[in-house]
CSV table of C-alpha atoms in Angstrom, one decimal:
chain,number,residue,atom,x,y,z
A,1,MET,CA,13.6,-79.8,-103.9
A,2,SER,CA,16.8,-79.7,-104.4
A,3,PRO,CA,18.8,-76.9,-105.2
A,4,ALA,CA,21.4,-78.4,-107.5
A,5,PRO,CA,18.8,-79.2,-110.1
A,6,VAL,CA,17.8,-75.7,-110.3
A,7,ILE,CA,21.1,-74.3,-110.3
A,8,ARG,CA,22.0,-76.8,-113.0
A,9,GLN,CA,19.0,-75.4,-114.9
A,10,ARG,CA,20.0,-72.0,-114.4
A,11,LEU,CA,23.6,-72.4,-115.5
A,12,ALA,CA,22.6,-74.0,-118.6
A,13,ARG,CA,20.5,-71.0,-119.7
A,14,ALA,CA,23.3,-68.6,-119.0
A,15,THR,CA,25.9,-70.8,-121.0
A,16,GLY,CA,23.4,-70.8,-123.8
A,17,ARG,CA,22.9,-66.9,-123.4
A,18,LEU,CA,26.9,-66.0,-123.3
A,19,THR,CA,26.8,-68.4,-126.7
A,20,GLY,CA,26.8,-65.2,-128.9
A,21,ALA,CA,28.8,-63.0,-126.4
A,22,VAL,CA,31.8,-65.3,-126.5
A,23,ARG,CA,31.5,-65.4,-130.1
A,24,ALA,CA,31.6,-61.5,-129.9
A,25,SER,CA,35.3,-61.8,-128.9
A,26,THR,CA,36.4,-64.0,-131.8
A,27,ARG,CA,38.4,-61.0,-133.6
A,28,LEU,CA,41.1,-61.8,-131.0
A,29,SER,CA,44.4,-62.6,-132.2
A,30,VAL,CA,45.1,-66.5,-132.5
A,31,PRO,CA,47.5,-66.4,-129.6
A,32,THR,CA,45.2,-64.0,-127.5
A,33,SER,CA,42.5,-66.8,-128.2
A,34,VAL,CA,44.8,-69.8,-127.2
A,35,LEU,CA,46.1,-67.9,-123.9
A,36,LEU,CA,42.1,-67.4,-123.2
A,37,ILE,CA,40.8,-70.7,-123.7
A,38,ALA,CA,43.6,-72.0,-121.2
A,39,ALA,CA,43.2,-69.1,-118.8
A,40,LEU,CA,39.2,-70.4,-118.6
A,41,LEU,CA,40.0,-73.8,-118.2
A,42,ALA,CA,42.2,-73.0,-115.4
A,43,VAL,CA,39.7,-71.0,-113.9
A,44,ALA,CA,36.8,-73.3,-114.5
A,45,SER,CA,39.6,-76.3,-113.1
A,46,TRP,CA,40.0,-74.2,-109.8
A,47,VAL,CA,36.4,-73.4,-109.3
A,48,THR,CA,35.2,-77.2,-109.3
A,49,ARG,CA,38.3,-78.0,-107.4
A,50,LEU,CA,37.0,-75.0,-104.5
A,51,SER,CA,33.3,-76.7,-104.8
A,52,GLY,CA,34.7,-80.6,-103.9
A,53,GLY,CA,34.4,-82.4,-107.3
A,54,ALA,CA,33.5,-82.5,-110.7
A,55,PRO,CA,29.8,-84.0,-110.3
A,56,THR,CA,28.7,-80.4,-108.8
A,57,ALA,CA,26.8,-77.7,-110.5
A,58,TYR,CA,30.1,-75.8,-111.2
A,59,VAL,CA,30.8,-78.0,-114.1
A,60,HIS,CA,29.3,-76.1,-116.2
A,61,ALA,CA,32.5,-73.4,-116.0
A,62,PHE,CA,33.8,-75.5,-118.8
A,63,TYR,CA,31.6,-75.1,-121.0
A,64,LEU,CA,32.5,-72.0,-121.5
A,65,PRO,CA,36.5,-72.4,-123.0
A,66,ILE,CA,34.8,-75.3,-124.9
A,67,ILE,CA,32.3,-72.8,-126.6
A,68,TYR,CA,34.7,-70.2,-127.0
A,69,ALA,CA,36.9,-72.6,-128.7
A,70,ALA,CA,34.4,-73.7,-131.0
A,71,SER,CA,33.2,-70.5,-131.7
A,72,ARG,CA,36.7,-69.3,-132.8
A,73,PHE,CA,38.4,-72.5,-134.3
A,74,HIS,CA,35.5,-74.5,-134.8
A,75,TRP,CA,36.2,-78.3,-134.5
A,76,ARG,CA,39.5,-78.8,-134.7
A,77,VAL,CA,40.2,-76.8,-131.8
A,78,ALA,CA,37.1,-77.5,-130.0
A,79,LEU,CA,37.7,-81.1,-129.7
A,80,PRO,CA,41.1,-81.0,-127.9
A,81,THR,CA,39.7,-78.1,-125.2
A,82,ALA,CA,36.7,-80.7,-124.8
A,83,VAL,CA,39.3,-83.4,-123.6
A,84,VAL,CA,41.3,-81.2,-121.6
A,85,ALA,CA,38.3,-79.9,-120.0
A,86,GLY,CA,36.9,-83.3,-119.9
A,87,LEU,CA,40.0,-84.6,-118.1
A,88,LEU,CA,40.4,-81.7,-115.6
A,89,ALA,CA,36.7,-82.5,-114.6
A,90,GLY,CA,37.3,-86.1,-114.4
A,91,PRO,CA,40.5,-88.1,-113.2
A,92,LEU,CA,41.9,-85.4,-112.3
A,93,MET,CA,39.4,-84.0,-109.7
A,94,PRO,CA,39.4,-85.4,-106.5
A,95,LEU,CA,37.9,-88.6,-106.2
A,96,ASN,CA,35.1,-87.9,-104.0
A,97,THR,CA,32.5,-84.9,-103.5
A,98,THR,CA,32.1,-82.6,-101.0
A,99,GLY,CA,28.7,-85.1,-100.4
A,100,GLY,CA,31.2,-88.0,-100.4
A,101,ALA,CA,29.7,-89.6,-103.3
A,102,GLN,CA,32.5,-91.6,-105.1
A,103,GLN,CA,33.2,-90.4,-109.1
A,104,SER,CA,33.1,-93.9,-111.2
A,105,ALA,CA,35.3,-94.0,-114.4
A,106,THR,CA,31.9,-94.0,-116.3
A,107,GLU,CA,30.7,-90.8,-115.4
A,108,TRP,CA,33.7,-89.2,-116.1
A,109,LEU,CA,33.5,-90.3,-120.0
A,110,VAL,CA,29.7,-89.5,-119.9
A,111,ARG,CA,30.8,-86.1,-118.8
A,112,LEU,CA,33.8,-86.3,-121.4
A,113,LEU,CA,31.3,-87.8,-124.3
A,114,ALA,CA,28.9,-84.5,-123.1
A,115,PHE,CA,31.6,-81.8,-123.5
A,116,VAL,CA,32.6,-83.3,-126.9
A,117,MET,CA,29.7,-83.1,-128.2
A,118,ILE,CA,28.6,-79.7,-126.7
A,119,GLY,CA,32.0,-78.4,-128.8
A,120,CYS,CA,31.3,-80.3,-132.0
A,121,LEU,CA,27.6,-78.9,-131.9
A,122,VAL,CA,28.8,-74.9,-131.4
A,123,ALA,CA,31.3,-75.8,-134.3
A,124,ALA,CA,28.9,-76.8,-136.5
A,125,LEU,CA,26.6,-74.0,-135.7
A,126,SER,CA,29.4,-71.5,-136.0
A,127,LYS,CA,30.9,-73.0,-139.1
A,128,GLY,CA,31.0,-70.6,-141.9
A,129,SER,CA,30.0,-67.3,-139.4
A,130,ASN,CA,32.2,-64.9,-137.9
A,131,ARG,CA,29.7,-62.5,-137.3
A,132,SER,CA,29.6,-61.1,-133.8
A,133,PHE,CA,26.7,-61.6,-131.1
A,134,THR,CA,26.3,-57.8,-131.3
A,135,ALA,CA,25.7,-58.1,-135.1
A,136,MET,CA,23.3,-61.0,-135.0
A,137,VAL,CA,20.9,-58.7,-132.6
A,138,THR,CA,21.0,-56.0,-134.9
A,139,ASP,CA,20.3,-58.2,-137.9
A,140,ALA,CA,17.5,-59.4,-135.9
A,141,ARG,CA,16.2,-56.2,-134.7
A,142,GLN,CA,16.5,-54.8,-138.4
A,143,ALA,CA,14.7,-57.6,-139.8
A,144,HIS,CA,11.8,-57.0,-137.8
A,145,LEU,CA,12.0,-53.3,-138.9
A,146,LEU,CA,11.9,-54.9,-142.2
A,147,ARG,CA,9.0,-57.0,-142.2
A,148,LEU,CA,6.8,-54.6,-140.7
A,149,ALA,CA,8.1,-52.4,-143.6
A,150,LEU,CA,6.9,-54.6,-146.0
A,151,ALA,CA,3.6,-55.4,-144.5
A,152,GLN,CA,3.3,-51.6,-144.3
A,153,GLY,CA,3.9,-51.0,-147.9
A,154,GLN,CA,6.8,-48.9,-147.4
A,155,LEU,CA,9.3,-50.7,-149.9
A,156,VAL,CA,8.5,-49.7,-153.5
A,157,PRO,CA,10.1,-49.9,-156.9
A,158,TYR,CA,11.9,-47.1,-158.3
A,159,TYR,CA,12.0,-47.4,-162.3
A,160,GLN,CA,15.7,-46.3,-163.7
A,161,PRO,CA,15.3,-46.0,-167.8
A,162,ILE,CA,17.2,-48.7,-170.4
A,163,ILE,CA,18.2,-46.9,-173.3
A,164,ASP,CA,18.5,-48.2,-176.8
A,165,LEU,CA,22.1,-46.9,-177.5
A,166,ARG,CA,21.3,-46.9,-181.5
A,167,THR,CA,17.7,-45.4,-181.7
A,168,GLU,CA,18.1,-43.6,-178.4
A,169,HIS,CA,14.4,-44.6,-177.4
A,170,VAL,CA,13.6,-45.7,-174.0
A,171,VAL,CA,13.0,-49.5,-174.1
A,172,GLY,CA,12.3,-50.7,-170.7
A,173,PHE,CA,12.9,-49.8,-167.0
A,174,GLU,CA,14.6,-51.6,-164.2
A,175,ALA,CA,12.7,-52.0,-161.0
A,176,LEU,CA,14.8,-51.1,-158.0
A,177,SER,CA,14.1,-51.5,-154.2
A,178,ARG,CA,13.4,-48.3,-152.1
A,179,TRP,CA,12.6,-48.3,-148.5
A,180,GLN,CA,10.7,-45.4,-147.8
A,181,HIS,CA,11.4,-45.3,-144.3
A,182,PRO,CA,9.3,-42.9,-141.9
A,183,VAL,CA,12.2,-41.3,-140.2
A,184,ARG,CA,15.1,-41.9,-142.4
A,185,GLY,CA,13.8,-41.1,-145.7
A,186,ILE,CA,14.4,-42.8,-149.0
A,187,VAL,CA,16.8,-46.2,-148.3
A,188,PRO,CA,18.9,-47.5,-150.7
A,189,PRO,CA,18.6,-50.9,-151.6
A,190,ALA,CA,22.9,-51.5,-150.5
A,191,ASP,CA,21.2,-50.7,-146.8
A,192,PHE,CA,19.1,-53.4,-146.5
A,193,ILE,CA,18.9,-56.1,-149.3
A,194,PRO,CA,22.3,-57.6,-147.8
A,195,LEU,CA,20.4,-57.8,-144.5
A,196,ALA,CA,16.9,-59.1,-146.6
A,197,GLU,CA,19.4,-61.9,-147.9
A,198,ARG,CA,20.5,-63.3,-144.6
A,199,THR,CA,17.8,-63.3,-142.8
A,200,GLY,CA,15.6,-64.6,-145.8
A,201,ILE,CA,13.0,-61.7,-146.5
A,202,ASP,CA,14.6,-61.4,-149.7
A,203,VAL,CA,12.1,-64.0,-151.2
A,204,ALA,CA,9.3,-62.1,-149.8
A,205,ILE,CA,10.4,-58.6,-151.3
A,206,GLY,CA,11.3,-60.5,-154.7
A,207,ILE,CA,7.4,-61.3,-155.0
A,208,HIS,CA,6.2,-57.8,-153.8
A,209,MET,CA,8.8,-56.2,-156.5
A,210,VAL,CA,8.0,-58.4,-159.0
A,211,ALA,CA,3.9,-58.0,-158.7
A,212,ALA,CA,4.1,-54.1,-158.3
A,213,ALA,CA,6.6,-53.3,-161.3
A,214,ALA,CA,4.5,-56.2,-163.6
A,215,ARG,CA,1.4,-53.8,-162.6
A,216,GLN,CA,2.8,-50.5,-163.2
A,217,THR,CA,4.2,-52.0,-166.7
A,218,ALA,CA,0.8,-53.0,-167.5
A,219,THR,CA,-0.8,-49.8,-166.4
A,220,TRP,CA,2.0,-47.8,-168.7
A,221,HIS,CA,0.8,-50.1,-171.6
A,222,ALA,CA,-2.7,-49.8,-171.1
A,223,ALA,CA,-1.9,-45.8,-171.3
A,224,GLY,CA,-1.1,-46.3,-174.9
A,225,THR,CA,2.7,-46.3,-174.6
A,226,ARG,CA,4.6,-48.7,-176.5
A,227,ASP,CA,5.7,-52.3,-175.3
A,228,LEU,CA,8.0,-51.4,-172.3
A,229,VAL,CA,9.8,-54.3,-170.8
A,230,ILE,CA,10.3,-54.3,-166.8
A,231,ALA,CA,13.3,-56.0,-165.6
A,232,VAL,CA,13.3,-56.9,-161.8
A,233,ASN,CA,16.1,-58.4,-159.8
A,234,ILE,CA,15.6,-61.9,-158.2
A,235,SER,CA,17.9,-63.4,-155.3
A,236,ALA,CA,19.6,-66.3,-155.3
A,237,ASN,CA,17.3,-67.9,-152.5
A,238,HIS,CA,14.5,-66.7,-154.5
A,239,VAL,CA,15.4,-68.3,-157.7
A,240,CYS,CA,16.1,-71.5,-155.8
A,241,GLN,CA,12.5,-71.4,-154.3
A,242,GLN,CA,10.2,-74.2,-155.5
A,243,GLY,CA,7.6,-71.8,-155.6
A,244,PHE,CA,9.4,-69.5,-157.5
A,245,ILE,CA,7.1,-70.4,-161.3
A,246,GLY,CA,4.0,-69.8,-159.3
A,247,HIS,CA,5.3,-66.6,-158.1
A,248,ILE,CA,5.7,-65.2,-161.6
A,249,THR,CA,3.1,-66.6,-163.5
A,250,GLN,CA,0.6,-65.1,-160.7
A,251,ALA,CA,2.5,-61.5,-161.2
A,252,LEU,CA,1.7,-62.1,-164.7
A,253,ASP,CA,-2.0,-63.3,-164.4
A,254,ARG,CA,-2.9,-60.4,-161.9
A,255,SER,CA,-1.5,-57.8,-163.6
A,256,GLY,CA,-2.3,-58.6,-167.5
A,257,LEU,CA,1.2,-58.4,-168.5
A,258,ARG,CA,2.9,-60.2,-171.3
A,259,PRO,CA,5.5,-62.5,-170.5
A,260,GLU,CA,8.0,-61.2,-173.0
A,261,ASN,CA,7.5,-58.1,-171.2
A,262,LEU,CA,9.1,-59.0,-167.9
A,263,CYS,CA,12.5,-59.3,-167.9
A,264,ILE,CA,14.1,-61.2,-164.6
A,265,GLU,CA,17.4,-60.7,-163.6
A,266,ILE,CA,20.2,-63.0,-161.7
A,267,THR,CA,22.9,-62.8,-161.1
A,268,GLU,CA,25.9,-65.9,-161.3
A,269,THR,CA,25.5,-66.2,-157.5
A,270,ALA,CA,22.0,-67.5,-157.8
A,271,ILE,CA,23.3,-70.0,-160.1
A,272,ILE,CA,26.1,-71.2,-158.0
A,273,HIS,CA,23.4,-70.9,-155.0
A,274,ASP,CA,21.7,-74.1,-156.5
A,275,ARG,CA,22.7,-75.0,-159.6
A,276,ARG,CA,19.9,-77.9,-160.9
A,277,THR,CA,17.0,-75.7,-159.3
A,278,ALA,CA,18.0,-72.5,-160.9
A,279,LEU,CA,18.3,-74.4,-164.5
A,280,ALA,CA,15.3,-75.9,-164.2
A,281,ASN,CA,13.4,-72.9,-162.9
A,282,ILE,CA,14.7,-70.7,-165.2
A,283,THR,CA,14.6,-72.9,-168.2
A,284,HIS,CA,10.7,-73.0,-167.3
A,285,LEU,CA,10.2,-69.2,-167.1
A,286,HIS,CA,11.9,-68.8,-170.7
A,287,ASP,CA,9.8,-71.2,-172.4
A,288,LEU,CA,7.0,-69.2,-170.8
A,289,GLY,CA,8.7,-66.1,-172.9
A,290,VAL,CA,9.9,-64.4,-170.0
A,291,LEU,CA,13.3,-62.9,-170.8
A,292,ILE,CA,16.5,-63.8,-168.8
A,293,SER,CA,19.1,-61.1,-168.0
A,294,LEU,CA,22.4,-62.3,-166.2
A,295,ASP,CA,23.2,-59.2,-164.3
A,296,ASP,CA,27.0,-57.8,-163.3
A,297,PHE,CA,28.3,-60.1,-166.1
A,298,GLY,CA,32.3,-60.4,-165.6
A,299,THR,CA,32.4,-60.4,-162.2
A,300,GLY,CA,32.2,-64.3,-160.9
A,301,GLN,CA,33.2,-67.7,-162.0
A,302,SER,CA,32.2,-70.2,-164.5
A,303,THR,CA,30.7,-67.2,-166.4
A,304,LEU,CA,31.0,-69.0,-169.5
A,305,ALA,CA,29.8,-72.1,-168.9
A,306,TYR,CA,26.5,-70.1,-167.6
A,307,LEU,CA,26.2,-68.6,-171.0
A,308,GLN,CA,26.2,-71.7,-172.3
A,309,GLU,CA,24.3,-74.0,-169.9
A,310,PHE,CA,21.5,-71.3,-169.4
A,311,PRO,CA,19.0,-69.6,-171.5
A,312,ILE,CA,20.4,-66.3,-171.7
A,313,ASP,CA,18.7,-63.6,-173.9
A,314,ILE,CA,20.2,-60.2,-171.9
A,315,VAL,CA,24.4,-60.1,-170.5
A,316,LYS,CA,24.7,-57.0,-168.4
A,317,ILE,CA,28.0,-55.7,-168.6
A,318,ASP,CA,29.1,-54.6,-165.2
A,319,GLN,CA,29.8,-50.7,-164.1
A,320,SER,CA,33.3,-52.3,-163.1
A,321,PHE,CA,34.2,-52.3,-166.6
A,322,VAL,CA,31.7,-49.5,-168.0
A,323,SER,CA,33.2,-46.6,-165.6
A,324,ARG,CA,37.0,-47.1,-167.5
A,325,VAL,CA,35.8,-48.1,-170.7
A,326,ASP,CA,36.2,-44.8,-172.3
A,327,ILE,CA,39.8,-44.4,-170.5
A,328,ASP,CA,41.2,-48.0,-170.3
A,329,PRO,CA,42.3,-49.6,-173.6
A,330,LYS,CA,42.4,-53.0,-172.1
A,331,CYS,CA,39.0,-52.3,-170.3
A,332,ALA,CA,37.6,-51.4,-173.9
A,333,ALA,CA,38.9,-54.7,-175.3
A,334,LEU,CA,37.3,-56.7,-172.6
A,335,VAL,CA,34.1,-54.9,-173.2
A,336,LEU,CA,34.4,-55.5,-177.0
A,337,ALA,CA,35.2,-59.2,-176.3
A,338,ILE,CA,31.9,-59.4,-173.9
A,339,ILE,CA,30.2,-57.6,-176.8
A,340,GLN,CA,31.5,-60.3,-179.6
A,341,MET,CA,30.4,-63.1,-177.7
A,342,ALA,CA,27.0,-61.9,-176.3
A,343,HIS,CA,26.0,-61.1,-180.1
A,344,ALA,CA,27.9,-64.4,-181.0
A,345,LEU,CA,25.0,-66.3,-178.7
A,346,GLY,CA,22.4,-63.9,-179.7
A,347,ALA,CA,22.0,-62.3,-176.4
A,348,THR,CA,21.2,-58.4,-176.0
A,349,THR,CA,24.0,-56.6,-174.1
A,350,VAL,CA,23.6,-53.3,-171.7
A,351,GLY,CA,26.1,-51.2,-170.2
A,352,GLU,CA,24.9,-50.7,-166.9
A,353,GLY,CA,26.4,-47.5,-164.5
A,354,ILE,CA,26.6,-45.3,-167.5
A,355,GLU,CA,27.7,-41.8,-165.9
A,356,ARG,CA,29.4,-39.6,-168.6
A,357,ALA,CA,29.0,-38.9,-171.9
A,358,SER,CA,32.2,-40.5,-172.9
A,359,GLN,CA,31.4,-43.9,-171.4
A,360,LEU,CA,28.2,-43.6,-173.4
A,361,GLN,CA,29.9,-43.2,-176.9
A,362,ALA,CA,32.4,-45.6,-176.2
A,363,LEU,CA,29.7,-48.3,-175.7
A,364,VAL,CA,28.2,-47.3,-179.0
A,365,ALA,CA,31.3,-47.2,-180.7
A,366,LEU,CA,31.9,-51.0,-179.5
A,367,GLY,CA,28.6,-52.0,-180.4
A,368,CYS,CA,26.8,-52.3,-177.2
A,369,HIS,CA,22.9,-52.4,-177.8
A,370,GLN,CA,21.8,-50.5,-174.6
A,371,GLY,CA,22.6,-49.0,-171.3
A,372,GLN,CA,21.6,-47.4,-168.3
A,373,GLY,CA,22.8,-45.3,-166.1
A,374,TYR,CA,22.3,-41.8,-163.8
A,375,PHE,CA,23.7,-39.9,-167.1
A,376,LEU,CA,20.6,-41.4,-169.0
A,377,GLY,CA,18.2,-41.5,-166.0
A,378,ARG,CA,17.8,-41.6,-162.2
A,379,PRO,CA,15.8,-44.1,-160.7
A,380,ALA,CA,12.6,-42.6,-159.7
A,381,ALA,CA,9.1,-43.2,-158.4
A,382,PRO,CA,6.4,-44.2,-161.1
A,383,LEU,CA,4.2,-41.5,-162.3
A,384,ALA,CA,0.6,-41.7,-163.4
A,385,PRO,CA,-0.1,-42.7,-167.1
A,386,ASP,CA,-1.5,-39.3,-167.8
A,387,ALA,CA,1.9,-37.3,-166.5
A,388,PRO,CA,3.6,-35.4,-169.1
A,389,GLU,CA,6.8,-36.7,-167.5
A,390,LEU,CA,5.8,-39.7,-169.6
A,391,ARG,CA,6.4,-38.2,-172.7
A,392,PRO,CA,9.8,-39.6,-172.5
A,393,LEU,CA,8.6,-43.1,-173.3
A,394,VAL,CA,8.0,-42.6,-176.9
A,395,GLU,CA,10.4,-39.4,-177.7
A,396,PRO,CA,14.0,-40.1,-178.7
A,397,LEU,CA,16.7,-39.6,-175.7
A,398,ALA,CA,18.2,-36.5,-177.3
A,399,ALA,CA,14.8,-34.8,-176.2
A,400,ALA,CA,14.1,-36.6,-173.3
A,401,THR,CA,17.6,-35.4,-171.9
A,402,SER,CA,17.4,-31.8,-173.0
A,403,HIS,CA,16.1,-31.4,-169.4
A,404,PRO,CA,19.1,-32.5,-167.1
A,405,ASP,CA,17.5,-32.1,-164.3
A,406,ARG,CA,14.4,-34.5,-164.9
A,407,SER,CA,14.3,-37.8,-165.0
A,408,LEU,CA,13.2,-40.2,-167.4
A,409,THR,CA,10.6,-41.7,-165.5
């Protein structure tokens, strides 16, 4: 067997491996990147000339500047780079190879077309992403660990109380994901949820969280507590899945929890992701009796349009507003406007991220219905139905917060 095909295969595989490594340097400045492309073209041309002509396996060296240009600047720069590479590997090369075979114009054009196609393909694959190869490898490794953690039951819901600000009673909980890592300890969601969303594990986590939270709430109900509502965050990918409705109804059926005791929290990102599918799924759930909450209200785009179009039962005022509601008159005015608008639409308002008494007092004065935050209770692991710590579920807030070191859960 001739060594030429083997060399071509090995170079092709090496080029594929180098794609990510080349993209890792895309954070260079534009002038430096342009100089690098020119240098790569010059080196590839020089190597090809020394090899005796373009038809040899060494022509694959021209892939490097094309791949880099596509990764750094996408097709607008990849296209001219591919054309220049094609000219250098074609008409500007010697007419004869070391073996004496003459290059035809058709061969040059085919090679040029191949270069252009490589550039466009890499540009299409890298569009919208400037993440380095190292980051992608890290993601793959962490995603594998996250899948194992989910399979081994290391991802569990922690429950943060939601308080009725008028009656001072706990009316429900928000289930928040926690990773019980065997080495790192309790890992907060901010450290793994973005990874889950990038790698598609967020759907499996959402299914697991809804099922676990529904079972826990049904257990509390069976223990004689009043009708608590459990809120669960759902990712944009999950809301827009065709099987989303089935996941929710299955969790309700298996746990015995009534639909009106489950609240699905969505963000504006979920609605933007696939507006038509999101609207159909959310409307279907709402018709079944499941509560729909719009999380992080006021931080996204077209919020008012969503309130009009989607069946929203609860509006959660983002922590960025709550954090200054007691010290900034403009912020207080915005919060008041949100509360009044939600009231007019028949929606309940929940203030998120309450961390001090003055914020709580300001929200009460503005007419906010409910609140949650570290001042009212930190997220905690679920308790047994007969645990004495469950007394705050049926006691006023004043009694529940008389022990500042004790969680409301």
